[in-house]
Tab-separated table of C-alpha atoms in Angstrom:
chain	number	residue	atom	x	y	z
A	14	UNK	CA	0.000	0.000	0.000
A	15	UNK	CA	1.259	3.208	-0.683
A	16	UNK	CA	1.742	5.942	2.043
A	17	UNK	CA	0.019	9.490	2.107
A	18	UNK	CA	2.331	11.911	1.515
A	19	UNK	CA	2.540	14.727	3.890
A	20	UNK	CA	1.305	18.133	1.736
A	21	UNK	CA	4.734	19.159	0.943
A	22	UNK	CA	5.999	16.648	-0.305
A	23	UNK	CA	2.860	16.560	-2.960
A	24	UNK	CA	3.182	20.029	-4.005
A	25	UNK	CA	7.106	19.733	-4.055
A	26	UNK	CA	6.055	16.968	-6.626
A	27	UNK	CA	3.596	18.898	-8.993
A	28	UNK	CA	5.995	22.167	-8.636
A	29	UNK	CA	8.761	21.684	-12.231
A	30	UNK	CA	11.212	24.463	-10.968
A	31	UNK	CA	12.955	22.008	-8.635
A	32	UNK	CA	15.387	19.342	-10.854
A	33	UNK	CA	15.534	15.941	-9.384
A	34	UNK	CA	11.958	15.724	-9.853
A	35	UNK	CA	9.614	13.308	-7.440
A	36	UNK	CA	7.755	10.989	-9.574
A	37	UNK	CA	4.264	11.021	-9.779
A	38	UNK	CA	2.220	9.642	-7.633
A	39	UNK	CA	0.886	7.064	-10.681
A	40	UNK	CA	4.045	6.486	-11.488
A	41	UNK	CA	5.470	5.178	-8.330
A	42	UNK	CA	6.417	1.645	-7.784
A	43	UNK	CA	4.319	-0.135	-5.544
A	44	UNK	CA	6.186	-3.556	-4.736
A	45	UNK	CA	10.379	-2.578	-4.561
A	46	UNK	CA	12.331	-5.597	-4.918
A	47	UNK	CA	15.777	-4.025	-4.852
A	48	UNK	CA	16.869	-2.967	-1.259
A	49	UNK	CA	19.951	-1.309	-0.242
A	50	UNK	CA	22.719	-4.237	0.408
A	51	UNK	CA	21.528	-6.054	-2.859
A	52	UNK	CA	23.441	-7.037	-6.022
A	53	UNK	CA	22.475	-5.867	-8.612
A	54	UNK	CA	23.346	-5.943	-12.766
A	55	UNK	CA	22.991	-2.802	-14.830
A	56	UNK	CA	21.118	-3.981	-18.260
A	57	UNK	CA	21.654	-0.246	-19.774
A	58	UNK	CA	23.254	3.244	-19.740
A	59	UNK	CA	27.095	3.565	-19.505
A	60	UNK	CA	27.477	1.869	-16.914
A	61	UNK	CA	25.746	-1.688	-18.616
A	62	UNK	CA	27.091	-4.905	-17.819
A	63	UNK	CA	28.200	-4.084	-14.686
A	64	UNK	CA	27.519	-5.822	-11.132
A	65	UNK	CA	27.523	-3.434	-7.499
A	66	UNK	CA	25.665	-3.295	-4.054
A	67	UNK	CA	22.793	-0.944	-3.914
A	68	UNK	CA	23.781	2.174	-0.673
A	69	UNK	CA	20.120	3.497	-1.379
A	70	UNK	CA	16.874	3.128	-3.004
A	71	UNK	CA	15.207	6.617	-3.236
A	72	UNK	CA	11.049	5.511	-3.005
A	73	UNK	CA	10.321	9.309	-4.283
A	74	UNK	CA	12.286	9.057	-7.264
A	75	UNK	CA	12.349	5.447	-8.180
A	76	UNK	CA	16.109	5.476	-8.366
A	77	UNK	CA	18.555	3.499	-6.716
A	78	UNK	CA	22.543	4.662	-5.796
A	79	UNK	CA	24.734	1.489	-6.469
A	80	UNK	CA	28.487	1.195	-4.982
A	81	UNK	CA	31.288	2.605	-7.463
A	82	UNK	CA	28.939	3.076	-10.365
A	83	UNK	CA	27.830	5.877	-12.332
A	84	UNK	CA	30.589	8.061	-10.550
A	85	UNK	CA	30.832	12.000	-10.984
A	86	UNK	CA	33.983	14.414	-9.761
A	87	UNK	CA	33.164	17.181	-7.649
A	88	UNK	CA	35.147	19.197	-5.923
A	89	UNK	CA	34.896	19.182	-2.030
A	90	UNK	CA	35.184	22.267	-0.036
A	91	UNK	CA	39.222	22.539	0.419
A	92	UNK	CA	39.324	22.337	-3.315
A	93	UNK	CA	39.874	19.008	-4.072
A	94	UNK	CA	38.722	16.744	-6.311
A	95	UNK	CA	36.690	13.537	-5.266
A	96	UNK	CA	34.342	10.755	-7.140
A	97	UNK	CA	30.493	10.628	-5.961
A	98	UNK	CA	27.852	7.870	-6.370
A	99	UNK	CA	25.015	9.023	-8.716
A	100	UNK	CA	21.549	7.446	-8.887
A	101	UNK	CA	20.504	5.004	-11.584
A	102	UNK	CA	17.081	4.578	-12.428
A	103	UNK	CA	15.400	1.396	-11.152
A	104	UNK	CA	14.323	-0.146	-14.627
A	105	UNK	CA	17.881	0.213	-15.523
A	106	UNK	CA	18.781	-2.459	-12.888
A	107	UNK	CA	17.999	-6.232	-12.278
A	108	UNK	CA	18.423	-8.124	-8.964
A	109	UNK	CA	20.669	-10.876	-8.828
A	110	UNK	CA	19.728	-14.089	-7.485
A	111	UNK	CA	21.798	-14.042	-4.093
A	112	UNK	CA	21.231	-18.152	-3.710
A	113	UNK	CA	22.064	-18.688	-7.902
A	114	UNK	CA	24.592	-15.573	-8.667
């Protein structure tokens, strides 16, 4: 079952000035197989064929942030440079069996 959202949230959603947009609420996912600590394989994108441990699943977004994929550079506050986790949409990723492999 899905949760109410508190009024915020819902008008944060409709609202197209702010850029990693919430999904809508007809287009969340219901049933989330993928939880953080699975394996998962990336079937497209850059990052395809490649295996890593989900950190998050973002419910609002339907994305998920998987361990030393999809990395970006930014700079941290002392000026140097460091690699970041980005999100990866969750049709772009498939659970892997954790009994099979």
């Amino acid at each position: 079952p899905l949760q109410l959202l508190p009024p915020s949230l819902d008008a944060a959603r409709c609202d197209r000035r702010f850029f990693p947009k919430l999904v809508k609420k007809k287009d969340m996912i219901r049933t989330w197989k993928i939880r953080p600590g699975d394996q998962v394989y990336i079937n497209s994108g850059k990052e395809k064929g490649s295996t890593g441990e989900v950190l998050l699943a973002d419910h609002l977004r339907n994305m998920v942030k998987v361990k030393g994929l999809n990395l970006r550079k930014v700079k941290d506050d002392e000026g140097n440079f460091k690699y970041i986790e980005k999100k990866i949409h969750y049709s772009n990723c498939a659970l892997i069996d954790p009994v099979e492999g």
